[in-house]
Amino acid sequence: MFINKLLLVLIISPFVAALTGKELLDFAVKQYTKAVHEIKTGVRCPSIGRPTATAWDTLPVVTSDFRVGFYPGILWYLYEYTNDKTWKELAITATEAEADIQYINRTHDIGFDIMGSFGNGYRLTKNEKYSKVIVTAANTLATRFNPKVGCTRSWNSKKPDQFIVIADNMMNLELLFEGSRLSGNKTLYDMAVSHTNVTIREHLRADYSHYQVVMFNETSGHVMKKYTVDGYADHSCWSQAQGWLVSGLTTAYRYTRAEYILRAAEGVAKYFIDKSPADGIPYWDYDVPHDSNHTYIPRDSSAAATAASGLIELYEFTKNDKYLIGFKRIMESLNGDRYRADAKPEYKIPALFLNGTTSFKKSIYDTAMIFGDYYYVKSFKYYLDL
Ligand SMILES: *[C@@H]1O[C@H](CO)[C@@H](O)[C@H](O)[C@H]1NC(C)=O
Ligand SMILES: *[C@@H]1O[C@H](CO)[C@@H](O)[C@H](O)[C@H]1NC(C)=O
Ligand SMILES: *[C@@H]1O[C@H](CO)[C@@H](O)[C@H](O)[C@H]1NC(C)=O
Ligand SMILES: *[C@@H]1O[C@H](CO)[C@@H](O)[C@H](O)[C@H]1NC(C)=O
Ligand SMILES: *[C@@H]1O[C@H](CO)[C@@H](O)[C@H](O)[C@H]1NC(C)=O
Ligand SMILES: *[C@@H]1O[C@H](CO)[C@@H](O)[C@H](O)[C@H]1NC(C)=O
């Protein structure tokens, strides 16, 4: 059954030649075998990979930055893929060094951080210590929940009454869902569902694009303002958070099996597929005008890799070929000459692909991104297992 579908896809998609997840994971093993030599695993974590640098830019392991869970996560996936205990030992070192993140309550990003490291560690080892960290971290994130708004707070604000929620925060809910599953505490689950409901109601637009930021009045629960910080304009659709929504809403569906969440996940996924250029990799914002004032408009490959991780799971849930084709188009492109991190001799960075954009406004674009690599590896493992 699946084989037939695969053949169909091979015939109808011009971008799909001979995509085998295996080759791509072999490439990941090769690149990360190089990368780990330069990374002080357990002390620093890679974040951005500039094309001609030989080593990744790094962050300390315990921080409130959203990116520190991805490196341990990649190491866990490489262990799962190769069954080689060298990767397992590295993954354990990288993960356990991040234990103190479970208590960090000044940011919502502990969802990203803990699920990348301890979440994958628990998935593969069933180590009870890891389960405890996940549950504690979920309860830490829960301290940011406001019942009046129905959401966990994203960014802190010093102004009275302001309660800021960003669309990206859908990705942190997996920690609440998983913390609830592991502890049996239904409150954590209800918070995640409530946050999902508010995101669908307030962040999504009728065409399934989104507002990145919604500011609520935390006393009344009313919406004060909808705008963007990282996107091109308040009315535009920032590709990275569109990717977070594809993945985050699909994850919320995995835990809830609620039809209205599936509809929302499919809506944002269709937007991502239909509005991206032919190679499946969006520009950094879907609505940047292609005119003389915007002479260089970079892509966002990491947004595409993130979306791909949702698309392959959506395909599993719905068996709708649109998502499998969308997934393959993205993965083929990332693995091709236009994006791959070894596409040109002058590229030295031991990463998987370039052309990620974290912030066009801060001039961070056309580089490898650790989260892009993470979602690429995660997606391919998922695809191979299907
Ligand atoms: C965060 O943790 C600190 C120290 O444990 C505590 O004083 C503070 O009240 C906590 N903040 C929230 C929002 O729970
Ligand atoms: C369930 O989670 C909520 C939110 O973190 C917390 O207030 C409550 O104490 C937890 N209940 C138990 C039994 O741990
Ligand atoms: C979420 O929305 C669904 C569908 O409208 C509703 O049935 C459910 O009660 C809501 N849950 C929460 C916690 O808001
Ligand atoms: C927030 O809502 C409360 C209660 O309705 C109101 O008193 C307060 O003025 C509002 N704050 C802002 C900044 O609008
Ligand atoms: C380019 O920017 C200038 C200055 O802001 C503006 O006057 C002009 O209309 C813009 N051109 C286009 C094509 O939007
Ligand atoms: C990808 O980034 C490289 C430099 O990092 C750049 O030269 C190239 O044009 C970019 N490719 C695309 C498709 O934007």
PDB file of N, CA and C in Angstrom, residues 153-192:
ATOM      1  N   ARG A 153       2.470  32.321  29.381  1.00  0.00           N
ATOM      2  CA  ARG A 153       3.088  33.571  28.944  1.00  0.00           C
ATOM      3  C   ARG A 153       4.331  33.253  28.111  1.00  0.00           C
ATOM      4  N   SER A 154       4.493  33.964  26.996  1.00  0.00           N
ATOM      5  CA  SER A 154       5.714  33.780  26.198  1.00  0.00           C
ATOM      6  C   SER A 154       6.772  34.749  26.706  1.00  0.00           C
ATOM      7  N   TRP A 155       6.759  35.962  26.164  1.00  0.00           N
ATOM      8  CA  TRP A 155       7.773  36.935  26.594  1.00  0.00           C
ATOM      9  C   TRP A 155       7.263  37.691  27.816  1.00  0.00           C
ATOM     10  N   ASN A 156       8.171  37.995  28.722  1.00  0.00           N
ATOM     11  CA  ASN A 156       7.801  38.805  29.882  1.00  0.00           C
ATOM     12  C   ASN A 156       7.669  40.262  29.452  1.00  0.00           C
ATOM     13  N   SER A 157       6.788  40.990  30.138  1.00  0.00           N
ATOM     14  CA  SER A 157       6.650  42.417  29.843  1.00  0.00           C
ATOM     15  C   SER A 157       6.719  43.171  31.160  1.00  0.00           C
ATOM     16  N   LYS A 158       7.375  44.326  31.128  1.00  0.00           N
ATOM     17  CA  LYS A 158       7.461  45.123  32.357  1.00  0.00           C
ATOM     18  C   LYS A 158       6.250  46.037  32.508  1.00  0.00           C
ATOM     19  N   LYS A 159       5.478  46.189  31.429  1.00  0.00           N
ATOM     20  CA  LYS A 159       4.319  47.086  31.479  1.00  0.00           C
ATOM     21  C   LYS A 159       3.145  46.398  32.187  1.00  0.00           C
ATOM     22  N   PRO A 160       2.395  47.138  32.984  1.00  0.00           N
ATOM     23  CA  PRO A 160       1.272  46.524  33.700  1.00  0.00           C
ATOM     24  C   PRO A 160       0.240  45.936  32.739  1.00  0.00           C
ATOM     25  N   ASP A 161      -0.339  44.847  33.128  1.00  0.00           N
ATOM     26  CA  ASP A 161      -1.433  44.185  32.406  1.00  0.00           C
ATOM     27  C   ASP A 161      -1.037  43.452  31.113  1.00  0.00           C
ATOM     28  N   GLN A 162       0.157  43.715  30.596  1.00  0.00           N
ATOM     29  CA  GLN A 162       0.488  43.113  29.293  1.00  0.00           C
ATOM     30  C   GLN A 162       0.891  41.642  29.424  1.00  0.00           C
ATOM     31  N   PHE A 163       0.218  40.814  28.652  1.00  0.00           N
ATOM     32  CA  PHE A 163       0.498  39.373  28.651  1.00  0.00           C
ATOM     33  C   PHE A 163       0.733  38.977  27.198  1.00  0.00           C
ATOM     34  N   ILE A 164       1.997  38.634  26.892  1.00  0.00           N
ATOM     35  CA  ILE A 164       2.383  38.453  25.486  1.00  0.00           C
ATOM     36  C   ILE A 164       2.508  36.969  25.138  1.00  0.00           C
ATOM     37  N   VAL A 165       1.836  36.578  24.065  1.00  0.00           N
ATOM     38  CA  VAL A 165       1.895  35.192  23.588  1.00  0.00           C
ATOM     39  C   VAL A 165       2.326  35.196  22.123  1.00  0.00           C
ATOM     40  N   ILE A 166       3.318  34.399  21.800  1.00  0.00           N
ATOM     41  CA  ILE A 166       3.762  34.314  20.405  1.00  0.00           C
ATOM     42  C   ILE A 166       3.393  32.950  19.826  1.00  0.00           C
ATOM     43  N   ALA A 167       3.165  32.949  18.526  1.00  0.00           N
ATOM     44  CA  ALA A 167       2.721  31.716  17.859  1.00  0.00           C
ATOM     45  C   ALA A 167       3.740  30.589  18.056  1.00  0.00           C
ATOM     46  N   ASP A 168       5.015  30.958  18.134  1.00  0.00           N
ATOM     47  CA  ASP A 168       6.101  29.994  18.339  1.00  0.00           C
ATOM     48  C   ASP A 168       5.845  29.095  19.556  1.00  0.00           C
ATOM     49  N   ASN A 169       5.104  29.646  20.520  1.00  0.00           N
ATOM     50  CA  ASN A 169       4.873  28.954  21.790  1.00  0.00           C
ATOM     51  C   ASN A 169       4.099  27.643  21.636  1.00  0.00           C
ATOM     52  N   MET A 170       3.456  27.425  20.503  1.00  0.00           N
ATOM     53  CA  MET A 170       2.815  26.117  20.262  1.00  0.00           C
ATOM     54  C   MET A 170       3.820  24.983  20.465  1.00  0.00           C
ATOM     55  N   MET A 171       5.107  25.265  20.154  1.00  0.00           N
ATOM     56  CA  MET A 171       6.132  24.220  20.241  1.00  0.00           C
ATOM     57  C   MET A 171       6.447  23.817  21.681  1.00  0.00           C
ATOM     58  N   ASN A 172       6.169  24.716  22.628  1.00  0.00           N
ATOM     59  CA  ASN A 172       6.483  24.388  24.023  1.00  0.00           C
ATOM     60  C   ASN A 172       5.408  23.530  24.688  1.00  0.00           C
ATOM     61  N   LEU A 173       4.263  23.417  24.036  1.00  0.00           N
ATOM     62  CA  LEU A 173       3.152  22.686  24.666  1.00  0.00           C
ATOM     63  C   LEU A 173       3.413  21.187  24.761  1.00  0.00           C
ATOM     64  N   GLU A 174       4.283  20.684  23.889  1.00  0.00           N
ATOM     65  CA  GLU A 174       4.591  19.248  23.954  1.00  0.00           C
ATOM     66  C   GLU A 174       5.092  18.877  25.357  1.00  0.00           C
ATOM     67  N   LEU A 175       5.803  19.814  25.995  1.00  0.00           N
ATOM     68  CA  LEU A 175       6.290  19.551  27.354  1.00  0.00           C
ATOM     69  C   LEU A 175       5.119  19.371  28.320  1.00  0.00           C
ATOM     70  N   LEU A 176       4.080  20.192  28.187  1.00  0.00           N
ATOM     71  CA  LEU A 176       2.913  20.055  29.072  1.00  0.00           C
ATOM     72  C   LEU A 176       2.174  18.746  28.794  1.00  0.00           C
ATOM     73  N   PHE A 177       1.990  18.436  27.517  1.00  0.00           N
ATOM     74  CA  PHE A 177       1.300  17.183  27.154  1.00  0.00           C
ATOM     75  C   PHE A 177       2.077  15.972  27.684  1.00  0.00           C
ATOM     76  N   GLU A 178       3.380  16.000  27.474  1.00  0.00           N
ATOM     77  CA  GLU A 178       4.194  14.845  27.872  1.00  0.00           C
ATOM     78  C   GLU A 178       4.319  14.775  29.398  1.00  0.00           C
ATOM     79  N   GLY A 179       4.450  15.939  30.033  1.00  0.00           N
ATOM     80  CA  GLY A 179       4.501  15.971  31.499  1.00  0.00           C
ATOM     81  C   GLY A 179       3.215  15.411  32.092  1.00  0.00           C
ATOM     82  N   SER A 180       2.092  15.710  31.463  1.00  0.00           N
ATOM     83  CA  SER A 180       0.806  15.192  31.917  1.00  0.00           C
ATOM     84  C   SER A 180       0.721  13.680  31.714  1.00  0.00           C
ATOM     85  N   ARG A 181       1.157  13.231  30.559  1.00  0.00           N
ATOM     86  CA  ARG A 181       1.114  11.794  30.271  1.00  0.00           C
ATOM     87  C   ARG A 181       1.968  11.006  31.271  1.00  0.00           C
ATOM     88  N   LEU A 182       3.134  11.542  31.591  1.00  0.00           N
ATOM     89  CA  LEU A 182       4.055  10.817  32.474  1.00  0.00           C
ATOM     90  C   LEU A 182       3.640  10.859  33.937  1.00  0.00           C
ATOM     91  N   SER A 183       2.969  11.955  34.332  1.00  0.00           N
ATOM     92  CA  SER A 183       2.642  12.108  35.758  1.00  0.00           C
ATOM     93  C   SER A 183       1.176  11.808  36.039  1.00  0.00           C
ATOM     94  N   GLY A 184       0.354  11.783  35.002  1.00  0.00           N
ATOM     95  CA  GLY A 184      -1.076  11.611  35.205  1.00  0.00           C
ATOM     96  C   GLY A 184      -1.754  12.891  35.696  1.00  0.00           C
ATOM     97  N   ASN A 185      -1.030  14.021  35.674  1.00  0.00           N
ATOM     98  CA  ASN A 185      -1.617  15.285  36.131  1.00  0.00           C
ATOM     99  C   ASN A 185      -2.393  15.940  34.982  1.00  0.00           C
ATOM    100  N   LYS A 186      -3.720  15.887  35.086  1.00  0.00           N
ATOM    101  CA  LYS A 186      -4.577  16.346  33.995  1.00  0.00           C
ATOM    102  C   LYS A 186      -4.520  17.871  33.837  1.00  0.00           C
ATOM    103  N   THR A 187      -4.180  18.574  34.912  1.00  0.00           N
ATOM    104  CA  THR A 187      -4.099  20.039  34.832  1.00  0.00           C
ATOM    105  C   THR A 187      -3.137  20.481  33.726  1.00  0.00           C
ATOM    106  N   LEU A 188      -2.011  19.779  33.610  1.00  0.00           N
ATOM    107  CA  LEU A 188      -1.011  20.146  32.603  1.00  0.00           C
ATOM    108  C   LEU A 188      -1.590  19.971  31.193  1.00  0.00           C
ATOM    109  N   TYR A 189      -2.324  18.898  31.002  1.00  0.00           N
ATOM    110  CA  TYR A 189      -2.964  18.621  29.720  1.00  0.00           C
ATOM    111  C   TYR A 189      -3.997  19.713  29.401  1.00  0.00           C
ATOM    112  N   ASP A 190      -4.823  20.037  30.396  1.00  0.00           N
ATOM    113  CA  ASP A 190      -5.858  21.055  30.169  1.00  0.00           C
ATOM    114  C   ASP A 190      -5.254  22.406  29.804  1.00  0.00           C
ATOM    115  N   MET A 191      -4.124  22.725  30.420  1.00  0.00           N
ATOM    116  CA  MET A 191      -3.451  23.983  30.090  1.00  0.00           C
ATOM    117  C   MET A 191      -2.994  23.983  28.631  1.00  0.00           C
ATOM    118  N   ALA A 192      -2.433  22.852  28.203  1.00  0.00           N
ATOM    119  CA  ALA A 192      -1.949  22.762  26.824  1.00  0.00           C
ATOM    120  C   ALA A 192      -3.116  22.868  25.835  1.00  0.00           C
TER     121      ALA A 192
END
